[in-house]
Amino acid sequence: MLAQDIIIRPLLTEKGYDGIADKKYTFIVAKSANKTQIKDAVEKLFKVDVESVNTVNCKGKKKRMGRYEGYTSDYKKAIVQLKADSKTIEFFDSLS
């Protein structure tokens, strides 16, 4: 699996913005990816040093549109903690 296939997109939330100062970044990742693959992908794509990776499987929410109802997609979220001496990810620098 390629690094571009593992990291789908960044997850930009209020809680995620608070972690940027502590070098914690949140991403939506492939559901089949494990922590080691996520760590390697982040290090390869952004050229940073990763200290730890925490993952969460998130269930889709129930949504209604008139009388029709369904669920949003399930996804996997990864919170990546960088090492203290590592450089930051440039994409997130403009957001904080």
CSV table of N, CA, C and O in Angstrom, one decimal:
chain,number,residue,atom,x,y,z
A,1,MET,N,0.8,-1.2,0.0
A,1,MET,CA,0.0,0.0,0.0
A,1,MET,C,0.9,1.2,0.0
A,1,MET,O,1.8,1.4,0.8
A,2,LEU,N,0.6,2.2,-0.9
A,2,LEU,CA,1.4,3.4,-1.0
A,2,LEU,C,1.1,4.4,0.1
A,2,LEU,O,0.0,4.3,0.7
A,3,ALA,N,2.0,5.3,0.4
A,3,ALA,CA,1.8,6.3,1.5
A,3,ALA,C,0.6,7.2,1.1
A,3,ALA,O,-0.2,7.6,2.0
A,4,GLN,N,0.4,7.5,-0.2
A,4,GLN,CA,-0.7,8.3,-0.6
A,4,GLN,C,-2.1,7.6,-0.4
A,4,GLN,O,-3.1,8.3,-0.2
A,5,ASP,N,-2.1,6.3,-0.4
A,5,ASP,CA,-3.3,5.5,-0.2
A,5,ASP,C,-3.6,5.4,1.3
A,5,ASP,O,-4.8,5.2,1.6
A,6,ILE,N,-2.7,5.5,2.1
A,6,ILE,CA,-2.9,5.3,3.6
A,6,ILE,C,-3.5,6.6,4.2
A,6,ILE,O,-4.5,6.6,4.9
A,7,ILE,N,-2.8,7.8,3.9
A,7,ILE,CA,-3.3,9.1,4.4
A,7,ILE,C,-4.3,9.6,3.4
A,7,ILE,O,-3.9,10.0,2.3
A,8,ILE,N,-5.6,9.7,3.8
A,8,ILE,CA,-6.6,10.1,2.9
A,8,ILE,C,-6.7,11.7,3.0
A,8,ILE,O,-6.7,12.3,1.9
A,9,ARG,N,-6.8,12.2,4.2
A,9,ARG,CA,-6.9,13.7,4.3
A,9,ARG,C,-6.8,14.1,5.7
A,9,ARG,O,-6.9,13.3,6.6
A,10,PRO,N,-6.4,15.4,6.0
A,10,PRO,CA,-6.3,15.8,7.4
A,10,PRO,C,-7.8,16.1,7.9
A,10,PRO,O,-8.7,16.3,7.1
A,11,LEU,N,-7.9,15.9,9.2
A,11,LEU,CA,-9.2,16.1,9.9
A,11,LEU,C,-9.1,17.4,10.6
A,11,LEU,O,-8.3,17.5,11.6
A,12,LEU,N,-9.8,18.4,10.2
A,12,LEU,CA,-9.7,19.8,10.8
A,12,LEU,C,-10.9,20.1,11.6
A,12,LEU,O,-12.0,20.3,11.2
A,13,THR,N,-10.7,19.9,13.0
A,13,THR,CA,-11.7,20.2,14.0
A,13,THR,C,-11.2,21.1,15.0
A,13,THR,O,-10.0,21.4,15.1
A,14,GLU,N,-12.0,21.6,15.9
A,14,GLU,CA,-11.6,22.5,17.0
A,14,GLU,C,-10.6,21.8,17.9
A,14,GLU,O,-9.6,22.3,18.3
A,15,LYS,N,-10.9,20.5,18.2
A,15,LYS,CA,-10.0,19.7,19.1
A,15,LYS,C,-8.6,19.5,18.3
A,15,LYS,O,-7.6,19.5,18.9
A,16,GLY,N,-8.7,19.3,17.0
A,16,GLY,CA,-7.5,19.1,16.2
A,16,GLY,C,-6.6,20.3,16.2
A,16,GLY,O,-5.4,20.2,16.2
A,17,TYR,N,-7.2,21.5,16.1
A,17,TYR,CA,-6.5,22.8,16.1
A,17,TYR,C,-5.7,22.9,17.4
A,17,TYR,O,-4.6,23.5,17.4
A,18,ASP,N,-6.3,22.5,18.5
A,18,ASP,CA,-5.6,22.7,19.8
A,18,ASP,C,-4.4,21.8,19.9
A,18,ASP,O,-3.4,22.2,20.6
A,19,GLY,N,-4.3,20.7,19.2
A,19,GLY,CA,-3.2,19.8,19.2
A,19,GLY,C,-2.0,20.3,18.4
A,19,GLY,O,-0.9,19.8,18.6
A,20,ILE,N,-2.3,21.2,17.4
A,20,ILE,CA,-1.2,21.6,16.5
A,20,ILE,C,-0.1,22.2,17.3
A,20,ILE,O,1.1,22.0,16.9
A,21,ALA,N,-0.3,23.0,18.3
A,21,ALA,CA,0.7,23.6,19.1
A,21,ALA,C,1.6,22.6,19.8
A,21,ALA,O,2.8,22.8,20.0
A,22,ASP,N,1.1,21.4,20.1
A,22,ASP,CA,1.8,20.4,20.8
A,22,ASP,C,2.4,19.3,19.8
A,22,ASP,O,2.8,18.3,20.2
A,23,LYS,N,2.3,19.7,18.5
A,23,LYS,CA,2.8,18.8,17.4
A,23,LYS,C,2.0,17.5,17.3
A,23,LYS,O,2.5,16.4,17.1
A,24,LYS,N,0.6,17.6,17.5
A,24,LYS,CA,-0.3,16.5,17.4
A,24,LYS,C,-1.2,16.8,16.2
A,24,LYS,O,-1.8,17.9,16.1
A,25,TYR,N,-1.2,15.9,15.2
A,25,TYR,CA,-1.9,16.1,14.0
A,25,TYR,C,-2.9,15.0,13.8
A,25,TYR,O,-2.6,13.8,14.1
A,26,THR,N,-4.1,15.3,13.2
A,26,THR,CA,-5.1,14.3,13.1
A,26,THR,C,-5.4,14.1,11.6
A,26,THR,O,-5.5,15.1,10.8
A,27,PHE,N,-5.5,12.9,11.2
A,27,PHE,CA,-5.7,12.5,9.8
A,27,PHE,C,-6.8,11.4,9.7
A,27,PHE,O,-7.0,10.6,10.6
A,28,ILE,N,-7.6,11.5,8.5
A,28,ILE,CA,-8.4,10.3,8.2
A,28,ILE,C,-7.5,9.4,7.4
A,28,ILE,O,-6.8,9.8,6.4
A,29,VAL,N,-7.5,8.1,7.8
A,29,VAL,CA,-6.6,7.1,7.2
A,29,VAL,C,-7.4,6.0,6.6
A,29,VAL,O,-8.6,5.8,7.0
A,30,ALA,N,-6.8,5.1,5.8
A,30,ALA,CA,-7.4,3.9,5.3
A,30,ALA,C,-7.8,3.0,6.5
A,30,ALA,O,-7.1,2.9,7.4
A,31,LYS,N,-9.0,2.4,6.4
A,31,LYS,CA,-9.5,1.5,7.4
A,31,LYS,C,-8.6,0.3,7.7
A,31,LYS,O,-8.5,-0.2,8.8
A,32,SER,N,-7.9,-0.1,6.6
A,32,SER,CA,-7.1,-1.3,6.7
A,32,SER,C,-5.7,-1.0,7.2
A,32,SER,O,-4.9,-2.0,7.5
A,33,ALA,N,-5.3,0.2,7.4
A,33,ALA,CA,-3.9,0.6,7.8
A,33,ALA,C,-3.7,0.4,9.2
A,33,ALA,O,-4.6,0.7,10.1
A,34,ASN,N,-2.5,-0.1,9.6
A,34,ASN,CA,-2.2,-0.2,11.0
A,34,ASN,C,-1.3,0.9,11.4
A,34,ASN,O,-0.9,1.7,10.6
A,35,LYS,N,-0.9,1.0,12.7
A,35,LYS,CA,-0.2,2.1,13.2
A,35,LYS,C,1.2,2.2,12.6
A,35,LYS,O,1.7,3.3,12.3
A,36,THR,N,1.9,1.1,12.3
A,36,THR,CA,3.2,1.1,11.7
A,36,THR,C,3.1,1.7,10.3
A,36,THR,O,4.0,2.5,9.9
A,37,GLN,N,2.1,1.3,9.5
A,37,GLN,CA,2.0,1.8,8.2
A,37,GLN,C,1.7,3.3,8.2
A,37,GLN,O,2.2,4.1,7.4
A,38,ILE,N,0.8,3.7,9.1
A,38,ILE,CA,0.5,5.2,9.3
A,38,ILE,C,1.7,6.0,9.6
A,38,ILE,O,2.0,7.0,9.0
A,39,LYS,N,2.6,5.5,10.5
A,39,LYS,CA,3.8,6.2,10.9
A,39,LYS,C,4.7,6.3,9.8
A,39,LYS,O,5.2,7.4,9.5
A,40,ASP,N,4.9,5.2,9.0
A,40,ASP,CA,5.8,5.3,7.8
A,40,ASP,C,5.3,6.2,6.8
A,40,ASP,O,6.1,6.9,6.1
A,41,ALA,N,4.0,6.2,6.6
A,41,ALA,CA,3.4,7.1,5.5
A,41,ALA,C,3.6,8.6,5.9
A,41,ALA,O,3.9,9.4,5.0
A,42,VAL,N,3.3,8.9,7.2
A,42,VAL,CA,3.5,10.3,7.6
A,42,VAL,C,4.9,10.8,7.5
A,42,VAL,O,5.2,11.9,7.0
A,43,GLU,N,5.8,9.9,7.9
A,43,GLU,CA,7.3,10.2,7.8
A,43,GLU,C,7.7,10.4,6.4
A,43,GLU,O,8.5,11.3,6.1
A,44,LYS,N,7.2,9.6,5.5
A,44,LYS,CA,7.6,9.7,4.1
A,44,LYS,C,7.0,10.9,3.4
A,44,LYS,O,7.7,11.6,2.6
A,45,LEU,N,5.7,11.1,3.6
A,45,LEU,CA,5.0,12.2,2.9
A,45,LEU,C,5.4,13.6,3.4
A,45,LEU,O,5.6,14.5,2.6
A,46,PHE,N,5.6,13.8,4.7
A,46,PHE,CA,5.9,15.1,5.3
A,46,PHE,C,7.3,15.3,5.7
A,46,PHE,O,7.6,16.4,6.2
A,47,LYS,N,8.1,14.2,5.7
A,47,LYS,CA,9.5,14.3,6.1
A,47,LYS,C,9.7,14.8,7.5
A,47,LYS,O,10.4,15.8,7.8
A,48,VAL,N,9.0,14.1,8.4
A,48,VAL,CA,9.0,14.5,9.9
A,48,VAL,C,9.4,13.2,10.7
A,48,VAL,O,9.4,12.1,10.1
A,49,ASP,N,9.6,13.3,11.9
A,49,ASP,CA,9.9,12.2,12.8
A,49,ASP,C,8.7,12.0,13.7
A,49,ASP,O,8.3,12.9,14.5
A,50,VAL,N,8.1,10.8,13.6
A,50,VAL,CA,6.9,10.5,14.4
A,50,VAL,C,7.2,9.8,15.7
A,50,VAL,O,8.0,8.8,15.7
A,51,GLU,N,6.7,10.2,16.8
A,51,GLU,CA,6.9,9.6,18.1
A,51,GLU,C,5.9,8.5,18.3
A,51,GLU,O,6.2,7.4,18.7
A,52,SER,N,4.6,8.8,18.1
A,52,SER,CA,3.5,7.8,18.4
A,52,SER,C,2.3,8.0,17.5
A,52,SER,O,2.1,9.1,17.0
A,53,VAL,N,1.5,7.0,17.4
A,53,VAL,CA,0.3,7.0,16.6
A,53,VAL,C,-0.8,6.4,17.4
A,53,VAL,O,-0.7,5.3,17.9
A,54,ASN,N,-1.9,7.1,17.5
A,54,ASN,CA,-3.1,6.6,18.2
A,54,ASN,C,-4.2,6.5,17.1
A,54,ASN,O,-4.4,7.5,16.3
A,55,THR,N,-5.0,5.4,17.1
A,55,THR,CA,-6.1,5.3,16.1
A,55,THR,C,-7.4,5.1,16.7
A,55,THR,O,-7.5,4.6,17.8
A,56,VAL,N,-8.5,5.5,16.0
A,56,VAL,CA,-9.8,5.4,16.5
A,56,VAL,C,-10.7,5.0,15.3
A,56,VAL,O,-10.6,5.6,14.2
A,57,ASN,N,-11.5,4.0,15.4
A,57,ASN,CA,-12.5,3.6,14.4
A,57,ASN,C,-13.8,4.3,14.7
A,57,ASN,O,-14.4,4.1,15.8
A,58,CYS,N,-14.2,5.2,13.8
A,58,CYS,CA,-15.4,6.0,14.0
A,58,CYS,C,-16.6,5.5,13.2
A,58,CYS,O,-16.4,5.3,12.0
A,59,LYS,N,-17.7,5.3,13.8
A,59,LYS,CA,-18.9,4.8,13.2
A,59,LYS,C,-19.6,6.0,12.5
A,59,LYS,O,-19.6,7.1,13.0
A,60,GLY,N,-20.3,5.7,11.4
A,60,GLY,CA,-21.1,6.7,10.7
A,60,GLY,C,-22.3,7.1,11.5
A,60,GLY,O,-22.9,6.3,12.2
A,61,LYS,N,-22.7,8.3,11.3
A,61,LYS,CA,-23.9,8.8,12.0
A,61,LYS,C,-25.2,8.6,11.2
A,61,LYS,O,-25.1,8.6,10.0
A,62,LYS,N,-26.3,8.5,11.9
A,62,LYS,CA,-27.6,8.3,11.2
A,62,LYS,C,-28.0,9.7,10.7
A,62,LYS,O,-28.1,10.7,11.5
A,63,LYS,N,-28.4,9.8,9.4
A,63,LYS,CA,-28.8,11.1,8.8
A,63,LYS,C,-30.1,10.9,8.1
A,63,LYS,O,-30.4,9.8,7.6
A,64,ARG,N,-31.0,11.9,8.1
A,64,ARG,CA,-32.3,11.9,7.4
A,64,ARG,C,-32.4,13.0,6.4
A,64,ARG,O,-31.9,14.1,6.6
A,65,MET,N,-33.0,12.6,5.3
A,65,MET,CA,-33.3,13.6,4.2
A,65,MET,C,-34.8,13.4,3.9
A,65,MET,O,-35.1,12.5,3.1
A,66,GLY,N,-35.7,14.2,4.6
A,66,GLY,CA,-37.1,14.0,4.4
A,66,GLY,C,-37.5,12.7,5.1
A,66,GLY,O,-37.2,12.4,6.2
A,67,ARG,N,-38.1,11.8,4.3
A,67,ARG,CA,-38.5,10.5,4.9
A,67,ARG,C,-37.5,9.4,4.7
A,67,ARG,O,-37.7,8.3,5.2
A,68,TYR,N,-36.4,9.7,4.0
A,68,TYR,CA,-35.4,8.7,3.8
A,68,TYR,C,-34.3,8.9,4.8
A,68,TYR,O,-33.9,10.0,5.2
A,69,GLU,N,-33.8,7.8,5.2
A,69,GLU,CA,-32.7,7.9,6.2
A,69,GLU,C,-31.6,6.9,5.8
A,69,GLU,O,-31.8,5.9,5.2
A,70,GLY,N,-30.4,7.2,6.3
A,70,GLY,CA,-29.2,6.4,6.0
A,70,GLY,C,-28.1,6.7,7.0
A,70,GLY,O,-28.3,7.5,7.9
A,71,TYR,N,-26.9,6.2,6.7
A,71,TYR,CA,-25.8,6.5,7.5
A,71,TYR,C,-24.6,7.1,6.7
A,71,TYR,O,-24.4,6.8,5.6
A,72,THR,N,-23.9,8.0,7.4
A,72,THR,CA,-22.7,8.5,6.8
A,72,THR,C,-21.6,7.4,6.8
A,72,THR,O,-21.8,6.4,7.6
A,73,SER,N,-20.5,7.5,6.1
A,73,SER,CA,-19.5,6.5,6.0
A,73,SER,C,-18.8,6.3,7.3
A,73,SER,O,-18.5,7.3,8.0
A,74,ASP,N,-18.4,5.1,7.6
A,74,ASP,CA,-17.5,4.8,8.7
A,74,ASP,C,-16.1,5.2,8.3
A,74,ASP,O,-15.8,5.2,7.1
A,75,TYR,N,-15.2,5.6,9.2
A,75,TYR,CA,-13.9,6.0,8.9
A,75,TYR,C,-12.9,5.7,10.0
A,75,TYR,O,-13.4,5.4,11.2
A,76,LYS,N,-11.6,5.8,9.8
A,76,LYS,CA,-10.6,5.5,10.8
A,76,LYS,C,-9.8,6.8,10.9
A,76,LYS,O,-9.4,7.5,9.9
A,77,LYS,N,-9.6,7.3,12.2
A,77,LYS,CA,-8.9,8.5,12.5
A,77,LYS,C,-7.6,8.2,13.2
A,77,LYS,O,-7.6,7.3,14.0
A,78,ALA,N,-6.6,8.9,12.8
A,78,ALA,CA,-5.2,8.7,13.4
A,78,ALA,C,-4.8,10.0,14.0
A,78,ALA,O,-4.8,11.0,13.3
A,79,ILE,N,-4.3,10.0,15.2
A,79,ILE,CA,-3.7,11.1,15.9
A,79,ILE,C,-2.2,10.8,15.9
A,79,ILE,O,-1.8,9.9,16.6
A,80,VAL,N,-1.4,11.7,15.3
A,80,VAL,CA,0.0,11.5,15.1
A,80,VAL,C,0.7,12.5,16.0
A,80,VAL,O,0.5,13.7,15.8
A,81,GLN,N,1.6,12.0,16.9
A,81,GLN,CA,2.4,12.8,17.8
A,81,GLN,C,3.8,12.8,17.2
A,81,GLN,O,4.4,11.8,17.1
A,82,LEU,N,4.3,14.1,16.9
A,82,LEU,CA,5.7,14.2,16.4
A,82,LEU,C,6.7,14.3,17.6
A,82,LEU,O,6.3,14.7,18.7
A,83,LYS,N,7.9,14.0,17.3
A,83,LYS,CA,9.0,14.1,18.3
A,83,LYS,C,9.2,15.6,18.5
A,83,LYS,O,9.0,16.5,17.7
A,84,ALA,N,9.8,15.9,19.7
A,84,ALA,CA,10.0,17.3,20.1
A,84,ALA,C,11.0,18.0,19.2
A,84,ALA,O,10.8,19.2,18.9
A,85,ASP,N,12.0,17.3,18.7
A,85,ASP,CA,13.0,17.9,17.9
A,85,ASP,C,12.6,17.9,16.4
A,85,ASP,O,13.4,18.3,15.5
A,86,SER,N,11.5,17.3,16.0
A,86,SER,CA,11.1,17.2,14.6
A,86,SER,C,10.5,18.6,14.1
A,86,SER,O,10.0,19.4,14.9
A,87,LYS,N,10.6,18.8,12.8
A,87,LYS,CA,10.0,20.0,12.3
A,87,LYS,C,8.5,19.8,12.2
A,87,LYS,O,8.0,18.7,12.3
A,88,THR,N,7.8,20.9,12.0
A,88,THR,CA,6.3,20.8,12.0
A,88,THR,C,5.9,20.5,10.5
A,88,THR,O,6.7,20.6,9.6
A,89,ILE,N,4.6,20.2,10.4
A,89,ILE,CA,4.0,19.9,9.0
A,89,ILE,C,3.5,21.3,8.5
A,89,ILE,O,2.7,21.9,9.1
A,90,GLU,N,4.1,21.7,7.3
A,90,GLU,CA,3.8,23.0,6.8
A,90,GLU,C,2.3,23.3,6.5
A,90,GLU,O,1.9,24.4,6.6
A,91,PHE,N,1.6,22.2,6.1
A,91,PHE,CA,0.2,22.4,5.8
A,91,PHE,C,-0.6,23.0,7.0
A,91,PHE,O,-1.4,23.8,6.8
A,92,PHE,N,-0.2,22.5,8.2
A,92,PHE,CA,-1.0,23.0,9.4
A,92,PHE,C,-0.5,24.3,10.0
A,92,PHE,O,-1.1,24.9,10.8
A,93,ASP,N,0.7,24.8,9.5
A,93,ASP,CA,1.3,26.0,10.1
A,93,ASP,C,0.4,27.2,9.8
A,93,ASP,O,0.3,28.1,10.6
A,94,SER,N,-0.2,27.2,8.6
A,94,SER,CA,-1.0,28.4,8.3
A,94,SER,C,-2.4,28.4,9.0
A,94,SER,O,-3.1,29.4,9.0
A,95,LEU,N,-2.7,27.3,9.6
A,95,LEU,CA,-4.0,27.2,10.3
A,95,LEU,C,-4.0,27.6,11.7
A,95,LEU,O,-5.0,28.0,12.3
A,96,SER,N,-2.8,27.5,12.4
A,96,SER,CA,-2.7,27.8,13.8
A,96,SER,C,-2.5,29.2,14.1
A,96,SER,O,-2.2,30.0,13.3
